[in-house]
Amino acid sequence: MGASKLSGMQKQVLSLYRGFLRAARSKPIEDRKRIEMIVSTEFRHNSKEVDRKNFQYIEYLLRLGTKQLDQLKSPDIISLSSVKVVASKT
Amino acid sequence: MAFGLIGRVVGTKPSRLSTAARLIPARWTSTRSEAQSKASSGGGGANLKTFQIYRWNPDNPGKPELQDYKIDLKDCGPMVLDALIKIKNEMDPSLTFRRSCREGICGSCAMNIDGCNGLACLTKIESGSKETTITPLPHMFVIKDLVVDMTNFYNQYKSIEPWLKRKTPASVPGKEILQSKKDRAKLDGMYECILCACCSTSCPSYWWNPESYLGPAALLHANRWISDSRDEYTKERLEAINDEFKLYRCHTILNCARACPKGLNPGKQITHIKQLQQSG
């Protein structure tokens, strides 16, 4: 391992990721795979693209993620889906 | 002929603002070209004012910046909200801000204008060539440009249970619970609150403890339900907020009374709660 100590913000991101995976476990098996796929691609994409020092944006994403997680935890919600929108300059 | 009649009626209005009076007949005309020619004939030299507006886009996240916009005040309504709408319509459609009623009753357009919290639709644009700085409500998380995250504020309002609670049923079931005029007068100065959050976001104590201190707005509403003669859970309400952090973070700084766009005094209501706690 030998990883250096994780900062508070990194711990928050990891605990949010854990929260999503735990919430996914309570859903039916097919939706569970889709949720895990969407969440893991989103987190991996952001970890590469977002600058480590850009605290404002990371905190914004954390707050957004926490709200989405609270929605997902509700038993009425069964699945997540993701749509890619490309802004066109027409 | 109809236009002539309308022009004459408008002309009898008190001419406090001469430029506005010249523009009113222009707006009554239905043809845009006529209106434009009348508006531009109001003066060759435009009265430009610079607005510095806080911009931050979560889609292209970088550092937040103050962007400059120049507005001709002759062509614009008197309030800051008119300037913002004009910028959004004509110069930069990506400027994001909340607004709804444009008359100071919904509380959506609360923002920090030249250092003071207020409603954009009720704050007049200061005449003169000084720059006006518009930033979002202080110490609130920013979602985009001037839009802030109000969920904590609303949750605190929800936590004081802002509804009538009774132990005994109404004396005449199915009918209103009666209240004397004197008892109703006790609610004046509290029921008018529109939950714009100007007061809470101007309180330094709320800046340092936003999660634990309820803030002037929620406490004003707590007092509104405590003072309501029809409510029978007064003791429980007082006990619920009798907390070192929820109530006693207030140090009577009284920035809230200064910031309130409706002229209310949350600090006074908080003092009332503290007095009740002492005596009860």
GROMACS .gro file of C-alpha atoms in nm:
model
  370
    1MET     CA    1   0.000   0.000   0.000
    2GLY     CA    2   0.218   0.278   0.127
    3ALA     CA    3  -0.042   0.542   0.036
    4SER     CA    4   0.010   0.877   0.207
    5LYS     CA    5  -0.256   0.993   0.452
    6LEU     CA    6  -0.580   1.086   0.277
    7SER     CA    7  -0.699   1.443   0.318
    8GLY     CA    8  -1.041   1.517   0.471
    9MET     CA    9  -1.188   1.595   0.132
   10GLN     CA   10  -1.058   1.272  -0.018
   11LYS     CA   11  -1.214   1.081   0.270
   12GLN     CA   12  -1.547   1.255   0.202
   13VAL     CA   13  -1.535   1.158  -0.164
   14LEU     CA   14  -1.458   0.798  -0.075
   15SER     CA   15  -1.735   0.780   0.183
   16LEU     CA   16  -1.980   0.921  -0.074
   17TYR     CA   17  -1.871   0.652  -0.321
   18ARG     CA   18  -1.917   0.388  -0.049
   19GLY     CA   19  -2.262   0.531   0.026
   20PHE     CA   20  -2.364   0.496  -0.337
   21LEU     CA   21  -2.246   0.137  -0.356
   22ARG     CA   22  -2.431   0.053  -0.033
   23ALA     CA   23  -2.749   0.213  -0.164
   24ALA     CA   24  -2.712   0.019  -0.487
   25ARG     CA   25  -2.705  -0.307  -0.288
   26SER     CA   26  -3.063  -0.250  -0.173
   27LYS     CA   27  -3.199  -0.229  -0.529
   28PRO     CA   28  -3.295  -0.515  -0.768
   29ILE     CA   29  -2.994  -0.686  -0.925
   30GLU     CA   30  -3.017  -0.548  -1.279
   31ASP     CA   31  -3.060  -0.188  -1.164
   32ARG     CA   32  -2.783  -0.245  -0.913
   33LYS     CA   33  -2.533  -0.313  -1.191
   34ARG     CA   34  -2.645  -0.005  -1.381
   35ILE     CA   35  -2.615   0.217  -1.075
   36GLU     CA   36  -2.269   0.084  -0.997
   37MET     CA   37  -2.161   0.138  -1.358
   38ILE     CA   38  -2.287   0.497  -1.372
   39VAL     CA   39  -2.146   0.591  -1.033
   40SER     CA   40  -1.806   0.439  -1.091
   41THR     CA   41  -1.764   0.598  -1.437
   42GLU     CA   42  -1.867   0.935  -1.298
   43PHE     CA   43  -1.624   0.917  -1.007
   44ARG     CA   44  -1.337   0.789  -1.221
   45HIS     CA   45  -1.396   1.055  -1.486
   46ASN     CA   46  -1.401   1.331  -1.227
   47SER     CA   47  -1.094   1.203  -1.048
   48LYS     CA   48  -0.897   1.235  -1.373
   49GLU     CA   49  -1.047   1.558  -1.503
   50VAL     CA   50  -1.087   1.768  -1.190
   51ASP     CA   51  -0.781   1.941  -1.048
   52ARG     CA   52  -0.699   1.829  -0.693
   53LYS     CA   53  -0.673   2.190  -0.578
   54ASN     CA   54  -1.008   2.304  -0.718
   55PHE     CA   55  -1.178   2.289  -0.376
   56GLN     CA   56  -1.486   2.490  -0.473
   57TYR     CA   57  -1.576   2.257  -0.758
   58ILE     CA   58  -1.504   1.941  -0.557
   59GLU     CA   59  -1.723   2.063  -0.271
   60TYR     CA   60  -1.996   2.149  -0.524
   61LEU     CA   61  -1.979   1.797  -0.666
   62LEU     CA   62  -1.982   1.647  -0.314
   63ARG     CA   63  -2.297   1.841  -0.225
   64LEU     CA   64  -2.461   1.742  -0.553
   65GLY     CA   65  -2.367   1.378  -0.494
   66THR     CA   66  -2.498   1.380  -0.137
   67LYS     CA   67  -2.834   1.512  -0.256
   68GLN     CA   68  -2.852   1.249  -0.529
   69LEU     CA   69  -2.758   0.979  -0.277
   70ASP     CA   70  -3.038   1.089  -0.042
   71GLN     CA   71  -3.281   1.059  -0.330
   72LEU     CA   72  -3.145   0.719  -0.427
   73LYS     CA   73  -3.175   0.586  -0.071
   74SER     CA   74  -3.552   0.632  -0.080
   75PRO     CA   75  -3.726   0.294  -0.137
   76ASP     CA   76  -3.944   0.440  -0.414
   77ILE     CA   77  -3.645   0.501  -0.639
   78ILE     CA   78  -3.535   0.188  -0.821
   79SER     CA   79  -3.274   0.297  -1.072
   80LEU     CA   80  -3.043   0.563  -1.210
   81SER     CA   81  -2.997   0.648  -1.572
   82SER     CA   82  -2.754   0.876  -1.747
   83VAL     CA   83  -2.790   1.081  -2.066
   84LYS     CA   84  -2.506   1.257  -2.243
   85VAL     CA   85  -2.597   1.603  -2.372
   86VAL     CA   86  -2.373   1.782  -2.618
   87ALA     CA   87  -2.429   2.157  -2.630
   88SER     CA   88  -2.451   2.274  -2.990
   89LYS     CA   89  -2.384   2.631  -3.092
   90THR     CA   90  -2.678   2.671  -3.333
   91MET     CA   91  -5.673   5.911  -3.125
   92ALA     CA   92  -5.657   5.639  -2.863
   93PHE     CA   93  -5.283   5.688  -2.827
   94GLY     CA   94  -5.335   6.059  -2.787
   95LEU     CA   95  -5.578   5.998  -2.501
   96ILE     CA   96  -5.342   5.757  -2.328
   97GLY     CA   97  -5.053   5.999  -2.368
   98ARG     CA   98  -5.248   6.275  -2.199
   99VAL     CA   99  -5.353   6.057  -1.904
  100VAL     CA  100  -4.995   5.946  -1.850
  101GLY     CA  101  -4.872   6.301  -1.877
  102THR     CA  102  -5.075   6.400  -1.572
  103LYS     CA  103  -4.868   6.168  -1.353
  104PRO     CA  104  -4.636   6.348  -1.114
  105SER     CA  105  -4.311   6.394  -1.300
  106ARG     CA  106  -4.065   6.287  -1.032
  107LEU     CA  107  -3.839   6.122  -1.287
  108SER     CA  108  -3.831   6.324  -1.602
  109THR     CA  109  -3.654   6.057  -1.807
  110ALA     CA  110  -3.905   5.792  -1.699
  111ALA     CA  111  -4.198   6.020  -1.791
  112ARG     CA  112  -4.051   6.071  -2.136
  113LEU     CA  113  -4.022   5.693  -2.173
  114ILE     CA  114  -4.375   5.610  -2.051
  115PRO     CA  115  -4.548   5.742  -2.366
  116ALA     CA  116  -4.289   5.548  -2.569
  117ARG     CA  117  -4.383   5.223  -2.397
  118TRP     CA  118  -4.754   5.283  -2.454
  119THR     CA  119  -4.696   5.289  -2.831
  120SER     CA  120  -4.729   4.947  -2.986
  121THR     CA  121  -4.479   4.989  -3.268
  122ARG     CA  122  -4.125   4.908  -3.161
  123SER     CA  123  -3.960   5.153  -3.400
  124GLU     CA  124  -4.164   5.440  -3.262
  125ALA     CA  125  -4.067   5.340  -2.909
  126GLN     CA  126  -3.701   5.313  -2.997
  127SER     CA  127  -3.688   5.649  -3.167
  128LYS     CA  128  -3.856   5.814  -2.869
  129ALA     CA  129  -3.621   5.640  -2.626
  130SER     CA  130  -3.305   5.732  -2.808
  131SER     CA  131  -3.416   6.089  -2.859
  132GLY     CA  132  -3.410   6.125  -2.481
  133GLY     CA  133  -3.044   6.225  -2.483
  134GLY     CA  134  -2.742   6.180  -2.705
  135GLY     CA  135  -2.507   6.108  -2.412
  136ALA     CA  136  -2.597   5.771  -2.258
  137ASN     CA  137  -2.595   5.745  -1.879
  138LEU     CA  138  -2.370   5.440  -1.844
  139LYS     CA  139  -2.332   5.250  -1.520
  140THR     CA  140  -2.101   4.956  -1.464
  141PHE     CA  141  -2.227   4.648  -1.283
  142GLN     CA  142  -1.971   4.404  -1.145
  143ILE     CA  143  -2.145   4.071  -1.113
  144TYR     CA  144  -2.012   3.753  -0.947
  145ARG     CA  145  -1.988   3.473  -1.203
  146TRP     CA  146  -1.910   3.105  -1.144
  147ASN     CA  147  -2.010   2.824  -1.374
  148PRO     CA  148  -2.007   2.466  -1.245
  149ASP     CA  149  -1.987   2.337  -1.604
  150ASN     CA  150  -1.660   2.521  -1.664
  151PRO     CA  151  -1.532   2.537  -1.312
  152GLY     CA  152  -1.245   2.767  -1.244
  153LYS     CA  153  -1.215   3.057  -1.003
  154PRO     CA  154  -1.522   3.275  -0.949
  155GLU     CA  155  -1.487   3.618  -1.108
  156LEU     CA  156  -1.648   3.960  -1.110
  157GLN     CA  157  -1.758   4.037  -1.464
  158ASP     CA  158  -1.828   4.394  -1.579
  159TYR     CA  159  -2.142   4.495  -1.762
  160LYS     CA  160  -2.227   4.849  -1.876
  161ILE     CA  161  -2.591   4.952  -1.876
  162ASP     CA  162  -2.751   5.267  -2.008
  163LEU     CA  163  -2.968   5.377  -1.716
  164LYS     CA  164  -3.195   5.577  -1.944
  165ASP     CA  165  -3.303   5.257  -2.111
  166CYS     CA  166  -3.353   5.059  -1.794
  167GLY     CA  167  -3.597   5.040  -1.505
  168PRO     CA  168  -3.501   5.188  -1.168
  169MET     CA  169  -3.438   4.865  -0.977
  170VAL     CA  170  -3.133   4.638  -0.976
  171LEU     CA  171  -3.351   4.351  -1.096
  172ASP     CA  172  -3.441   4.552  -1.408
  173ALA     CA  173  -3.069   4.589  -1.482
  174LEU     CA  174  -3.008   4.216  -1.430
  175ILE     CA  175  -3.296   4.123  -1.659
  176LYS     CA  176  -3.171   4.369  -1.920
  177ILE     CA  177  -2.823   4.215  -1.906
  178LYS     CA  178  -2.970   3.868  -1.935
  179ASN     CA  179  -3.193   3.965  -2.227
  180GLU     CA  180  -2.954   4.174  -2.431
  181MET     CA  181  -2.595   4.111  -2.328
  182ASP     CA  182  -2.535   3.775  -2.160
  183PRO     CA  183  -2.810   3.512  -2.148
  184SER     CA  184  -2.593   3.284  -1.935
  185LEU     CA  185  -2.626   3.512  -1.630
  186THR     CA  186  -2.816   3.303  -1.377
  187PHE     CA  187  -3.022   3.439  -1.089
  188ARG     CA  188  -3.349   3.367  -0.914
  189ARG     CA  189  -3.642   3.602  -0.958
  190SER     CA  190  -4.020   3.572  -0.969
  191CYS     CA  191  -4.260   3.841  -0.855
  192ARG     CA  192  -4.053   4.156  -0.923
  193GLU     CA  193  -4.244   4.329  -0.645
  194GLY     CA  194  -4.071   4.224  -0.324
  195ILE     CA  195  -4.310   3.958  -0.205
  196CYS     CA  196  -4.162   3.626  -0.314
  197GLY     CA  197  -3.812   3.668  -0.178
  198SER     CA  198  -3.643   3.488  -0.469
  199CYS     CA  199  -3.409   3.767  -0.581
  200ALA     CA  200  -3.226   3.806  -0.250
  201MET     CA  201  -2.863   3.894  -0.314
  202ASN     CA  202  -2.581   4.111  -0.188
  203ILE     CA  203  -2.585   4.451  -0.360
  204ASP     CA  204  -2.294   4.683  -0.282
  205GLY     CA  205  -2.223   4.495   0.038
  206CYS     CA  206  -2.578   4.498   0.176
  207ASN     CA  207  -2.820   4.207   0.154
  208GLY     CA  208  -3.150   4.291  -0.007
  209LEU     CA  209  -3.404   4.206  -0.272
  210ALA     CA  210  -3.292   4.305  -0.622
  211CYS     CA  211  -3.646   4.402  -0.715
  212LEU     CA  212  -3.668   4.651  -0.427
  213THR     CA  213  -3.318   4.798  -0.437
  214LYS     CA  214  -3.290   5.110  -0.651
  215ILE     CA  215  -2.988   5.146  -0.875
  216GLU     CA  216  -2.770   5.410  -0.717
  217SER     CA  217  -2.734   5.702  -0.956
  218GLY     CA  218  -2.384   5.826  -1.022
  219SER     CA  219  -2.094   5.668  -1.200
  220LYS     CA  220  -1.976   5.441  -0.913
  221GLU     CA  221  -1.966   5.071  -0.995
  222THR     CA  222  -2.232   4.851  -0.839
  223THR     CA  223  -2.110   4.515  -0.715
  224ILE     CA  224  -2.359   4.230  -0.709
  225THR     CA  225  -2.262   3.908  -0.533
  226PRO     CA  226  -2.465   3.616  -0.401
  227LEU     CA  227  -2.580   3.599  -0.037
  228PRO     CA  228  -2.266   3.582   0.178
  229HIS     CA  229  -2.139   3.255   0.328
  230MET     CA  230  -2.381   3.040   0.131
  231PHE     CA  231  -2.271   2.764  -0.104
  232VAL     CA  232  -2.299   2.883  -0.463
  233ILE     CA  233  -2.473   2.663  -0.719
  234LYS     CA  234  -2.420   2.896  -1.015
  235ASP     CA  235  -2.355   3.271  -1.055
  236LEU     CA  236  -2.596   3.438  -0.811
  237VAL     CA  237  -2.796   3.125  -0.717
  238VAL     CA  238  -2.717   2.983  -0.372
  239ASP     CA  239  -2.802   2.659  -0.195
  240MET     CA  240  -3.092   2.733   0.040
  241THR     CA  241  -3.157   2.375   0.161
  242ASN     CA  242  -2.995   2.425   0.502
  243PHE     CA  243  -3.196   2.744   0.552
  244TYR     CA  244  -3.523   2.570   0.460
  245ASN     CA  245  -3.443   2.268   0.677
  246GLN     CA  246  -3.390   2.495   0.976
  247TYR     CA  247  -3.729   2.656   0.906
  248LYS     CA  248  -3.886   2.311   0.888
  249SER     CA  249  -3.722   2.205   1.213
  250ILE     CA  250  -3.915   2.460   1.422
  251GLU     CA  251  -4.245   2.302   1.306
  252PRO     CA  252  -4.407   2.616   1.161
  253TRP     CA  253  -4.769   2.502   1.184
  254LEU     CA  254  -5.049   2.524   1.438
  255LYS     CA  255  -5.035   2.248   1.698
  256ARG     CA  256  -5.319   2.187   1.937
  257LYS     CA  257  -5.385   1.944   2.216
  258THR     CA  258  -5.756   2.013   2.254
  259PRO     CA  259  -5.982   2.010   1.947
  260ALA     CA  260  -6.141   2.337   1.830
  261SER     CA  261  -6.434   2.462   2.040
  262VAL     CA  262  -6.663   2.447   1.736
  263PRO     CA  263  -6.541   2.146   1.535
  264GLY     CA  264  -6.484   2.218   1.166
  265LYS     CA  265  -6.483   2.594   1.221
  266GLU     CA  266  -6.200   2.842   1.271
  267ILE     CA  267  -6.028   2.873   1.605
  268LEU     CA  268  -6.115   3.226   1.711
  269GLN     CA  269  -5.859   3.485   1.811
  270SER     CA  270  -5.908   3.833   1.946
  271LYS     CA  271  -5.775   4.136   1.759
  272LYS     CA  272  -5.524   4.201   2.036
  273ASP     CA  273  -5.387   3.848   2.006
  274ARG     CA  274  -5.371   3.883   1.629
  275ALA     CA  275  -5.180   4.209   1.670
  276LYS     CA  276  -4.910   4.016   1.857
  277LEU     CA  277  -4.821   3.845   1.528
  278ASP     CA  278  -4.758   4.173   1.344
  279GLY     CA  279  -4.395   4.205   1.250
  280MET     CA  280  -4.356   3.831   1.216
  281TYR     CA  281  -4.617   3.703   0.972
  282GLU     CA  282  -4.485   3.929   0.694
  283CYS     CA  283  -4.158   3.734   0.667
  284ILE     CA  284  -4.105   3.606   0.314
  285LEU     CA  285  -3.811   3.375   0.392
  286CYS     CA  286  -3.575   3.558   0.159
  287ALA     CA  287  -3.277   3.473   0.388
  288CYS     CA  288  -3.136   3.827   0.379
  289CYS     CA  289  -3.130   3.843   0.760
  290SER     CA  290  -2.977   3.502   0.830
  291THR     CA  291  -2.704   3.553   0.572
  292SER     CA  292  -2.617   3.892   0.717
  293CYS     CA  293  -2.568   3.753   1.070
  294PRO     CA  294  -2.198   3.690   1.149
  295SER     CA  295  -2.303   3.437   1.413
  296TYR     CA  296  -2.489   3.247   1.141
  297TRP     CA  297  -2.181   3.261   0.916
  298TRP     CA  298  -1.968   3.089   1.179
  299ASN     CA  299  -2.227   2.827   1.284
  300PRO     CA  300  -2.470   2.773   0.996
  301GLU     CA  301  -2.549   2.416   1.086
  302SER     CA  302  -2.613   2.455   1.456
  303TYR     CA  303  -2.746   2.811   1.494
  304LEU     CA  304  -3.102   2.843   1.362
  305GLY     CA  305  -3.055   3.199   1.238
  306PRO     CA  306  -3.279   3.507   1.268
  307ALA     CA  307  -3.537   3.398   1.010
  308ALA     CA  308  -3.613   3.058   1.168
  309LEU     CA  309  -3.615   3.211   1.518
  310LEU     CA  310  -3.852   3.487   1.401
  311HIS     CA  311  -4.090   3.219   1.280
  312ALA     CA  312  -4.040   3.022   1.602
  313ASN     CA  313  -4.150   3.331   1.792
  314ARG     CA  314  -4.446   3.373   1.554
  315TRP     CA  315  -4.575   3.030   1.657
  316ILE     CA  316  -4.482   3.073   2.022
  317SER     CA  317  -4.678   3.401   2.036
  318ASP     CA  318  -4.979   3.261   1.851
  319SER     CA  319  -5.263   3.242   2.103
  320ARG     CA  320  -5.425   2.953   1.916
  321ASP     CA  321  -5.117   2.730   1.948
  322GLU     CA  322  -5.110   2.506   2.258
  323TYR     CA  323  -4.759   2.368   2.236
  324THR     CA  324  -4.585   2.686   2.356
  325LYS     CA  325  -4.389   2.514   2.633
  326GLU     CA  326  -4.267   2.237   2.402
  327ARG     CA  327  -4.167   2.489   2.135
  328LEU     CA  328  -3.967   2.691   2.387
  329GLU     CA  329  -3.795   2.378   2.517
  330ALA     CA  330  -3.708   2.262   2.166
  331ILE     CA  331  -3.505   2.573   2.091
  332ASN     CA  332  -3.371   2.628   2.444
  333ASP     CA  333  -3.030   2.520   2.331
  334GLU     CA  334  -2.684   2.671   2.364
  335PHE     CA  335  -2.643   2.669   1.986
  336LYS     CA  336  -2.992   2.691   1.843
  337LEU     CA  337  -3.091   3.010   2.022
  338TYR     CA  338  -2.804   3.147   2.225
  339ARG     CA  339  -2.561   3.198   1.940
  340CYS     CA  340  -2.749   3.525   1.897
  341HIS     CA  341  -2.539   3.803   2.046
  342THR     CA  342  -2.776   4.084   1.942
  343ILE     CA  343  -2.550   4.194   1.659
  344LEU     CA  344  -2.873   4.318   1.492
  345ASN     CA  345  -2.744   4.301   1.134
  346CYS     CA  346  -3.067   4.114   1.065
  347ALA     CA  347  -3.287   4.415   1.136
  348ARG     CA  348  -3.068   4.626   0.910
  349ALA     CA  349  -3.079   4.379   0.622
  350CYS     CA  350  -3.449   4.287   0.624
  351PRO     CA  351  -3.609   4.416   0.301
  352LYS     CA  352  -3.955   4.406   0.459
  353GLY     CA  353  -3.850   4.619   0.757
  354LEU     CA  354  -3.892   4.345   1.017
  355ASN     CA  355  -3.679   4.311   1.330
  356PRO     CA  356  -3.581   3.949   1.393
  357GLY     CA  357  -3.346   4.053   1.673
  358LYS     CA  358  -3.639   4.193   1.869
  359GLN     CA  359  -3.831   3.867   1.832
  360ILE     CA  360  -3.527   3.667   1.946
  361THR     CA  361  -3.501   3.888   2.255
  362HIS     CA  362  -3.867   3.810   2.321
  363ILE     CA  363  -3.795   3.437   2.307
  364LYS     CA  364  -3.500   3.476   2.543
  365GLN     CA  365  -3.720   3.664   2.788
  366LEU     CA  366  -3.980   3.390   2.777
  367GLN     CA  367  -3.709   3.131   2.840
  368GLN     CA  368  -3.593   3.325   3.145
  369SER     CA  369  -3.940   3.361   3.293
  370GLY     CA  370  -4.086   3.024   3.190
   0.00000   0.00000   0.00000
